[in-house]
Amino acid sequence: MTTATQRILGVDPGLTRCGFGLIDMAGNRTASFVDVGVAGTDAADPLDVRVLRIWEATERWIERYRPDALALERVFAQTNVNTVIGTAHASGAVIASAARHGVPVAWHTPSEVKAAVTGEGRADKASVARMVVRILQLDEAPRPADAADALAIAICHGWRGGGTGVDATARTETHQGARPLAAARSGMTPAQRAWAEAEHRAKRGGRR
């Protein structure tokens, strides 16, 4: 692996199903599929056992692939409180494993992931899965949906700059500021251009 390539482990946290998606993101923003899978636990098991199982699964992924970064979907408020709590428990197990191995952790909201991959922050799961297939040149969408979502999270992290010090919307180091949007559009996929334009508009709005 060259220094310009970052290995990213995306995680869609959950106690019943926790999705793991691993990609390599090249310096030119080309994403390559490495592996994908889902760890599951039984709802009838004690909570401590379920959390331990997710931690153990994360340990296996990190120890086998040694990712440069771990991208996690941020716990998002939902009407189902039990689902939110379960997601938070699973996220904690994943974060603890990453911290143990010194792997940097980043969080992305569901809308950020959807916008990065499809160009639309309100895209449905089917649209996200289709774009994951196209971006990674897969034969079919990984199943269940948690697996495809994990890959989407990893792609989002790579395209947004991740831990590489690169601003994906500007094609320059983030601490040096961003180049004009027009200069950044060359070489981008349609989804990347849509994401760049959305971020550009958001930044302009924040300066008013």
Short mmCIF file of the C-alpha atoms (twelve columns), coordinates in Angstrom:
data_MODEL
# 
_entry.id   MODEL 
# 
loop_
_atom_site.group_PDB 
_atom_site.id 
_atom_site.type_symbol 
_atom_site.label_atom_id 
_atom_site.label_alt_id 
_atom_site.label_comp_id 
_atom_site.label_asym_id 
_atom_site.label_seq_id 
_atom_site.Cartn_x 
_atom_site.Cartn_y 
_atom_site.Cartn_z 
_atom_site.pdbx_PDB_model_num 
ATOM 1   C CA . MET A 1   0.000   0.000   0.000   1 
ATOM 2   C CA . THR A 2   1.398   3.428   -0.900  1 
ATOM 3   C CA . THR A 3   1.415   6.331   1.500   1 
ATOM 4   C CA . ALA A 4   -1.232  7.998   -0.667  1 
ATOM 5   C CA . THR A 5   -3.713  5.201   0.014   1 
ATOM 6   C CA . GLN A 6   -5.745  5.054   3.183   1 
ATOM 7   C CA . ARG A 7   -7.418  1.894   4.453   1 
ATOM 8   C CA . ILE A 8   -10.745 2.797   6.034   1 
ATOM 9   C CA . LEU A 9   -13.017 0.593   8.111   1 
ATOM 10  C CA . GLY A 10  -16.611 1.824   8.020   1 
ATOM 11  C CA . VAL A 11  -18.993 0.652   10.732  1 
ATOM 12  C CA . ASP A 12  -22.781 0.817   10.810  1 
ATOM 13  C CA . PRO A 13  -23.283 0.197   14.555  1 
ATOM 14  C CA . GLY A 14  -26.016 -1.941  16.021  1 
ATOM 15  C CA . LEU A 15  -26.401 -4.696  18.592  1 
ATOM 16  C CA . THR A 16  -28.580 -6.997  16.506  1 
ATOM 17  C CA . ARG A 17  -26.576 -6.349  13.319  1 
ATOM 18  C CA . CYS A 18  -23.345 -4.383  13.140  1 
ATOM 19  C CA . GLY A 19  -22.090 -3.781  9.618   1 
ATOM 20  C CA . PHE A 20  -18.384 -3.641  8.736   1 
ATOM 21  C CA . GLY A 21  -17.106 -2.373  5.388   1 
ATOM 22  C CA . LEU A 22  -13.443 -2.057  4.458   1 
ATOM 23  C CA . ILE A 23  -12.108 -0.045  1.531   1 
ATOM 24  C CA . ASP A 24  -8.844  1.400   0.280   1 
ATOM 25  C CA . MET A 25  -9.105  5.060   -0.716  1 
ATOM 26  C CA . ALA A 26  -6.408  6.221   -3.120  1 
ATOM 27  C CA . GLY A 27  -5.072  9.754   -3.238  1 
ATOM 28  C CA . ASN A 28  -7.110  10.407  -6.399  1 
ATOM 29  C CA . ARG A 29  -10.316 9.485   -4.494  1 
ATOM 30  C CA . THR A 30  -10.662 6.112   -6.173  1 
ATOM 31  C CA . ALA A 31  -12.234 3.681   -3.705  1 
ATOM 32  C CA . SER A 32  -11.426 -0.029  -3.882  1 
ATOM 33  C CA . PHE A 33  -13.398 -2.770  -2.177  1 
ATOM 34  C CA . VAL A 34  -11.515 -4.911  0.360   1 
ATOM 35  C CA . ASP A 35  -14.058 -6.768  2.504   1 
ATOM 36  C CA . VAL A 36  -17.513 -6.514  4.026   1 
ATOM 37  C CA . GLY A 37  -19.470 -8.355  6.682   1 
ATOM 38  C CA . VAL A 38  -21.975 -8.209  9.521   1 
ATOM 39  C CA . ALA A 39  -21.665 -9.228  13.166  1 
ATOM 40  C CA . GLY A 40  -24.902 -10.197 14.858  1 
ATOM 41  C CA . THR A 41  -26.033 -10.828 18.399  1 
ATOM 42  C CA . ASP A 42  -29.117 -12.476 19.842  1 
ATOM 43  C CA . ALA A 43  -31.649 -10.175 21.469  1 
ATOM 44  C CA . ALA A 44  -32.239 -12.862 24.114  1 
ATOM 45  C CA . ASP A 45  -28.638 -12.654 25.334  1 
ATOM 46  C CA . PRO A 46  -27.663 -10.422 28.266  1 
ATOM 47  C CA . LEU A 47  -26.646 -6.899  27.278  1 
ATOM 48  C CA . ASP A 48  -23.093 -7.298  28.543  1 
ATOM 49  C CA . VAL A 49  -22.629 -10.391 26.376  1 
ATOM 50  C CA . ARG A 50  -23.994 -8.627  23.300  1 
ATOM 51  C CA . VAL A 51  -21.702 -5.632  23.772  1 
ATOM 52  C CA . LEU A 52  -18.756 -8.002  24.237  1 
ATOM 53  C CA . ARG A 53  -19.591 -9.787  20.966  1 
ATOM 54  C CA . ILE A 54  -19.543 -6.504  19.033  1 
ATOM 55  C CA . TRP A 55  -16.237 -5.564  20.643  1 
ATOM 56  C CA . GLU A 56  -14.765 -8.949  19.739  1 
ATOM 57  C CA . ALA A 57  -15.963 -8.628  16.142  1 
ATOM 58  C CA . THR A 58  -14.364 -5.184  15.855  1 
ATOM 59  C CA . GLU A 59  -11.147 -6.580  17.316  1 
ATOM 60  C CA . ARG A 60  -11.043 -9.248  14.595  1 
ATOM 61  C CA . TRP A 61  -11.508 -6.698  11.827  1 
ATOM 62  C CA . ILE A 62  -8.864  -4.347  13.181  1 
ATOM 63  C CA . GLU A 63  -6.332  -7.058  13.946  1 
ATOM 64  C CA . ARG A 64  -6.747  -8.663  10.537  1 
ATOM 65  C CA . TYR A 65  -6.731  -5.554  8.339   1 
ATOM 66  C CA . ARG A 66  -4.964  -2.850  10.399  1 
ATOM 67  C CA . PRO A 67  -7.048  0.073   9.093   1 
ATOM 68  C CA . ASP A 68  -5.650  3.598   9.070   1 
ATOM 69  C CA . ALA A 69  -8.978  5.025   10.220  1 
ATOM 70  C CA . LEU A 70  -12.345 3.870   11.484  1 
ATOM 71  C CA . ALA A 71  -15.467 5.729   10.357  1 
ATOM 72  C CA . LEU A 72  -18.605 5.307   12.420  1 
ATOM 73  C CA . GLU A 73  -22.162 6.420   11.833  1 
ATOM 74  C CA . ARG A 74  -23.049 8.963   14.497  1 
ATOM 75  C CA . VAL A 75  -25.856 7.959   16.839  1 
ATOM 76  C CA . PHE A 76  -28.895 9.788   15.524  1 
ATOM 77  C CA . ALA A 77  -32.110 10.611  17.391  1 
ATOM 78  C CA . GLN A 78  -35.008 8.354   16.465  1 
ATOM 79  C CA . THR A 79  -38.491 7.768   17.773  1 
ATOM 80  C CA . ASN A 80  -37.463 4.293   18.952  1 
ATOM 81  C CA . VAL A 81  -35.465 4.984   22.118  1 
ATOM 82  C CA . ASN A 82  -34.443 1.335   22.495  1 
ATOM 83  C CA . THR A 83  -32.883 1.392   19.036  1 
ATOM 84  C CA . VAL A 84  -30.894 4.523   19.873  1 
ATOM 85  C CA . ILE A 85  -29.642 3.017   23.136  1 
ATOM 86  C CA . GLY A 86  -28.666 -0.227  21.417  1 
ATOM 87  C CA . THR A 87  -26.814 1.689   18.725  1 
ATOM 88  C CA . ALA A 88  -24.989 3.689   21.388  1 
ATOM 89  C CA . HIS A 89  -23.933 0.522   23.196  1 
ATOM 90  C CA . ALA A 90  -22.584 -0.970  19.968  1 
ATOM 91  C CA . SER A 91  -20.812 2.281   19.085  1 
ATOM 92  C CA . GLY A 92  -19.081 2.290   22.451  1 
ATOM 93  C CA . ALA A 93  -17.781 -1.225  21.900  1 
ATOM 94  C CA . VAL A 94  -16.443 -0.292  18.455  1 
ATOM 95  C CA . ILE A 95  -14.816 2.910   19.737  1 
ATOM 96  C CA . ALA A 96  -13.164 1.058   22.635  1 
ATOM 97  C CA . SER A 97  -11.621 -1.470  20.257  1 
ATOM 98  C CA . ALA A 98  -10.347 1.255   17.936  1 
ATOM 99  C CA . ALA A 99  -8.858  3.170   20.874  1 
ATOM 100 C CA . ARG A 100 -7.130  0.024   22.111  1 
ATOM 101 C CA . HIS A 101 -5.356  -0.305  18.756  1 
ATOM 102 C CA . GLY A 102 -4.693  3.396   18.298  1 
ATOM 103 C CA . VAL A 103 -6.955  3.674   15.256  1 
ATOM 104 C CA . PRO A 104 -8.380  7.210   14.772  1 
ATOM 105 C CA . VAL A 105 -12.188 7.342   14.894  1 
ATOM 106 C CA . ALA A 106 -14.419 9.725   12.927  1 
ATOM 107 C CA . TRP A 107 -18.184 10.158  13.046  1 
ATOM 108 C CA . HIS A 108 -20.535 10.951  10.166  1 
ATOM 109 C CA . THR A 109 -24.273 11.552  10.304  1 
ATOM 110 C CA . PRO A 110 -26.595 9.496   8.083   1 
ATOM 111 C CA . SER A 111 -27.362 12.556  5.949   1 
ATOM 112 C CA . GLU A 112 -23.651 13.243  5.459   1 
ATOM 113 C CA . VAL A 113 -23.093 9.689   4.280   1 
ATOM 114 C CA . LYS A 114 -26.053 9.798   1.888   1 
ATOM 115 C CA . ALA A 115 -24.976 13.148  0.450   1 
ATOM 116 C CA . ALA A 116 -21.397 12.008  -0.044  1 
ATOM 117 C CA . VAL A 117 -22.334 8.788   -1.824  1 
ATOM 118 C CA . THR A 118 -25.458 9.756   -3.774  1 
ATOM 119 C CA . GLY A 119 -25.399 13.551  -3.842  1 
ATOM 120 C CA . GLU A 120 -28.697 13.646  -1.944  1 
ATOM 121 C CA . GLY A 121 -28.851 13.836  1.842   1 
ATOM 122 C CA . ARG A 122 -32.307 12.262  1.945   1 
ATOM 123 C CA . ALA A 123 -31.591 9.304   -0.341  1 
ATOM 124 C CA . ASP A 124 -33.136 5.967   0.620   1 
ATOM 125 C CA . LYS A 125 -31.172 2.829   1.437   1 
ATOM 126 C CA . ALA A 126 -31.738 1.353   -2.017  1 
ATOM 127 C CA . SER A 127 -30.168 4.399   -3.669  1 
ATOM 128 C CA . VAL A 128 -27.183 4.255   -1.326  1 
ATOM 129 C CA . ALA A 129 -26.696 0.561   -2.060  1 
ATOM 130 C CA . ARG A 130 -26.821 1.155   -5.828  1 
ATOM 131 C CA . MET A 131 -24.184 3.861   -5.601  1 
ATOM 132 C CA . VAL A 132 -21.952 1.694   -3.416  1 
ATOM 133 C CA . VAL A 133 -22.117 -0.972  -6.129  1 
ATOM 134 C CA . ARG A 134 -21.159 1.574   -8.804  1 
ATOM 135 C CA . ILE A 135 -18.405 3.254   -6.826  1 
ATOM 136 C CA . LEU A 136 -16.744 0.013   -5.754  1 
ATOM 137 C CA . GLN A 137 -17.545 -1.801  -9.023  1 
ATOM 138 C CA . LEU A 138 -19.274 -4.695  -7.268  1 
ATOM 139 C CA . ASP A 139 -21.438 -7.306  -8.958  1 
ATOM 140 C CA . GLU A 140 -24.286 -6.744  -6.518  1 
ATOM 141 C CA . ALA A 141 -25.128 -4.866  -3.348  1 
ATOM 142 C CA . PRO A 142 -23.861 -6.456  -0.132  1 
ATOM 143 C CA . ARG A 143 -26.576 -7.849  2.101   1 
ATOM 144 C CA . PRO A 144 -28.039 -7.161  4.570   1 
ATOM 145 C CA . ALA A 145 -28.343 -3.382  4.206   1 
ATOM 146 C CA . ASP A 146 -26.087 -2.862  7.229   1 
ATOM 147 C CA . ALA A 147 -23.163 -4.161  5.162   1 
ATOM 148 C CA . ALA A 148 -23.768 -1.754  2.272   1 
ATOM 149 C CA . ASP A 149 -24.252 1.092   4.751   1 
ATOM 150 C CA . ALA A 150 -20.880 0.326   6.352   1 
ATOM 151 C CA . LEU A 151 -19.170 0.600   2.963   1 
ATOM 152 C CA . ALA A 152 -20.987 3.874   2.306   1 
ATOM 153 C CA . ILE A 153 -19.718 5.250   5.629   1 
ATOM 154 C CA . ALA A 154 -16.156 4.309   4.687   1 
ATOM 155 C CA . ILE A 155 -16.525 5.959   1.267   1 
ATOM 156 C CA . CYS A 156 -17.947 9.105   2.872   1 
ATOM 157 C CA . HIS A 157 -15.005 9.311   5.229   1 
ATOM 158 C CA . GLY A 158 -12.487 8.911   2.418   1 
ATOM 159 C CA . TRP A 159 -14.139 11.488  0.184   1 
ATOM 160 C CA . ARG A 160 -14.537 14.024  2.989   1 
ATOM 161 C CA . GLY A 161 -10.816 13.985  3.675   1 
ATOM 162 C CA . GLY A 162 -10.730 11.537  6.565   1 
ATOM 163 C CA . GLY A 163 -7.466  11.424  8.440   1 
ATOM 164 C CA . THR A 164 -5.322  12.022  5.365   1 
ATOM 165 C CA . GLY A 165 -5.169  15.792  5.846   1 
ATOM 166 C CA . VAL A 166 -6.878  16.257  2.490   1 
ATOM 167 C CA . ASP A 167 -10.032 18.299  1.969   1 
ATOM 168 C CA . ALA A 168 -12.002 16.203  -0.516  1 
ATOM 169 C CA . THR A 169 -13.870 19.266  -1.750  1 
ATOM 170 C CA . ALA A 170 -10.764 21.308  -2.363  1 
ATOM 171 C CA . ARG A 171 -8.012  18.857  -3.361  1 
ATOM 172 C CA . THR A 172 -5.590  20.551  -1.004  1 
ATOM 173 C CA . GLU A 173 -4.496  20.193  2.605   1 
ATOM 174 C CA . THR A 174 -7.198  21.403  4.956   1 
ATOM 175 C CA . HIS A 175 -4.867  23.503  7.099   1 
ATOM 176 C CA . GLN A 176 -3.863  25.498  4.027   1 
ATOM 177 C CA . GLY A 177 -7.394  26.499  3.127   1 
ATOM 178 C CA . ALA A 178 -9.547  25.486  0.187   1 
ATOM 179 C CA . ARG A 179 -9.062  26.207  -3.463  1 
ATOM 180 C CA . PRO A 180 -11.960 27.696  -5.444  1 
ATOM 181 C CA . LEU A 181 -14.720 25.140  -6.027  1 
ATOM 182 C CA . ALA A 182 -14.289 25.268  -9.798  1 
ATOM 183 C CA . ALA A 183 -10.709 24.025  -9.455  1 
ATOM 184 C CA . ALA A 184 -11.838 21.141  -7.290  1 
ATOM 185 C CA . ARG A 185 -14.488 19.780  -9.640  1 
ATOM 186 C CA . SER A 186 -12.118 18.257  -12.167 1 
ATOM 187 C CA . GLY A 187 -11.798 14.513  -11.771 1 
ATOM 188 C CA . MET A 188 -14.772 14.205  -9.429  1 
ATOM 189 C CA . THR A 189 -17.619 11.766  -9.853  1 
ATOM 190 C CA . PRO A 190 -21.143 13.251  -10.101 1 
ATOM 191 C CA . ALA A 191 -21.788 12.333  -6.467  1 
ATOM 192 C CA . GLN A 192 -18.539 13.961  -5.372  1 
ATOM 193 C CA . ARG A 193 -19.368 17.142  -7.287  1 
ATOM 194 C CA . ALA A 194 -22.811 17.277  -5.693  1 
ATOM 195 C CA . TRP A 195 -21.252 16.831  -2.260  1 
ATOM 196 C CA . ALA A 196 -18.653 19.551  -2.940  1 
ATOM 197 C CA . GLU A 197 -21.308 21.973  -4.117  1 
ATOM 198 C CA . ALA A 198 -23.487 21.256  -1.071  1 
ATOM 199 C CA . GLU A 199 -20.591 21.904  1.296   1 
ATOM 200 C CA . HIS A 200 -19.666 25.060  -0.598  1 
ATOM 201 C CA . ARG A 201 -23.200 26.410  -0.280  1 
ATOM 202 C CA . ALA A 202 -23.291 25.513  3.415   1 
ATOM 203 C CA . LYS A 203 -20.024 27.334  4.081   1 
ATOM 204 C CA . ARG A 204 -21.210 30.417  2.227   1 
ATOM 205 C CA . GLY A 205 -24.431 30.405  4.227   1 
ATOM 206 C CA . GLY A 206 -22.509 30.138  7.502   1 
ATOM 207 C CA . ARG A 207 -20.480 33.247  6.708   1 
ATOM 208 C CA . ARG A 208 -23.517 35.468  6.278   1 
# 
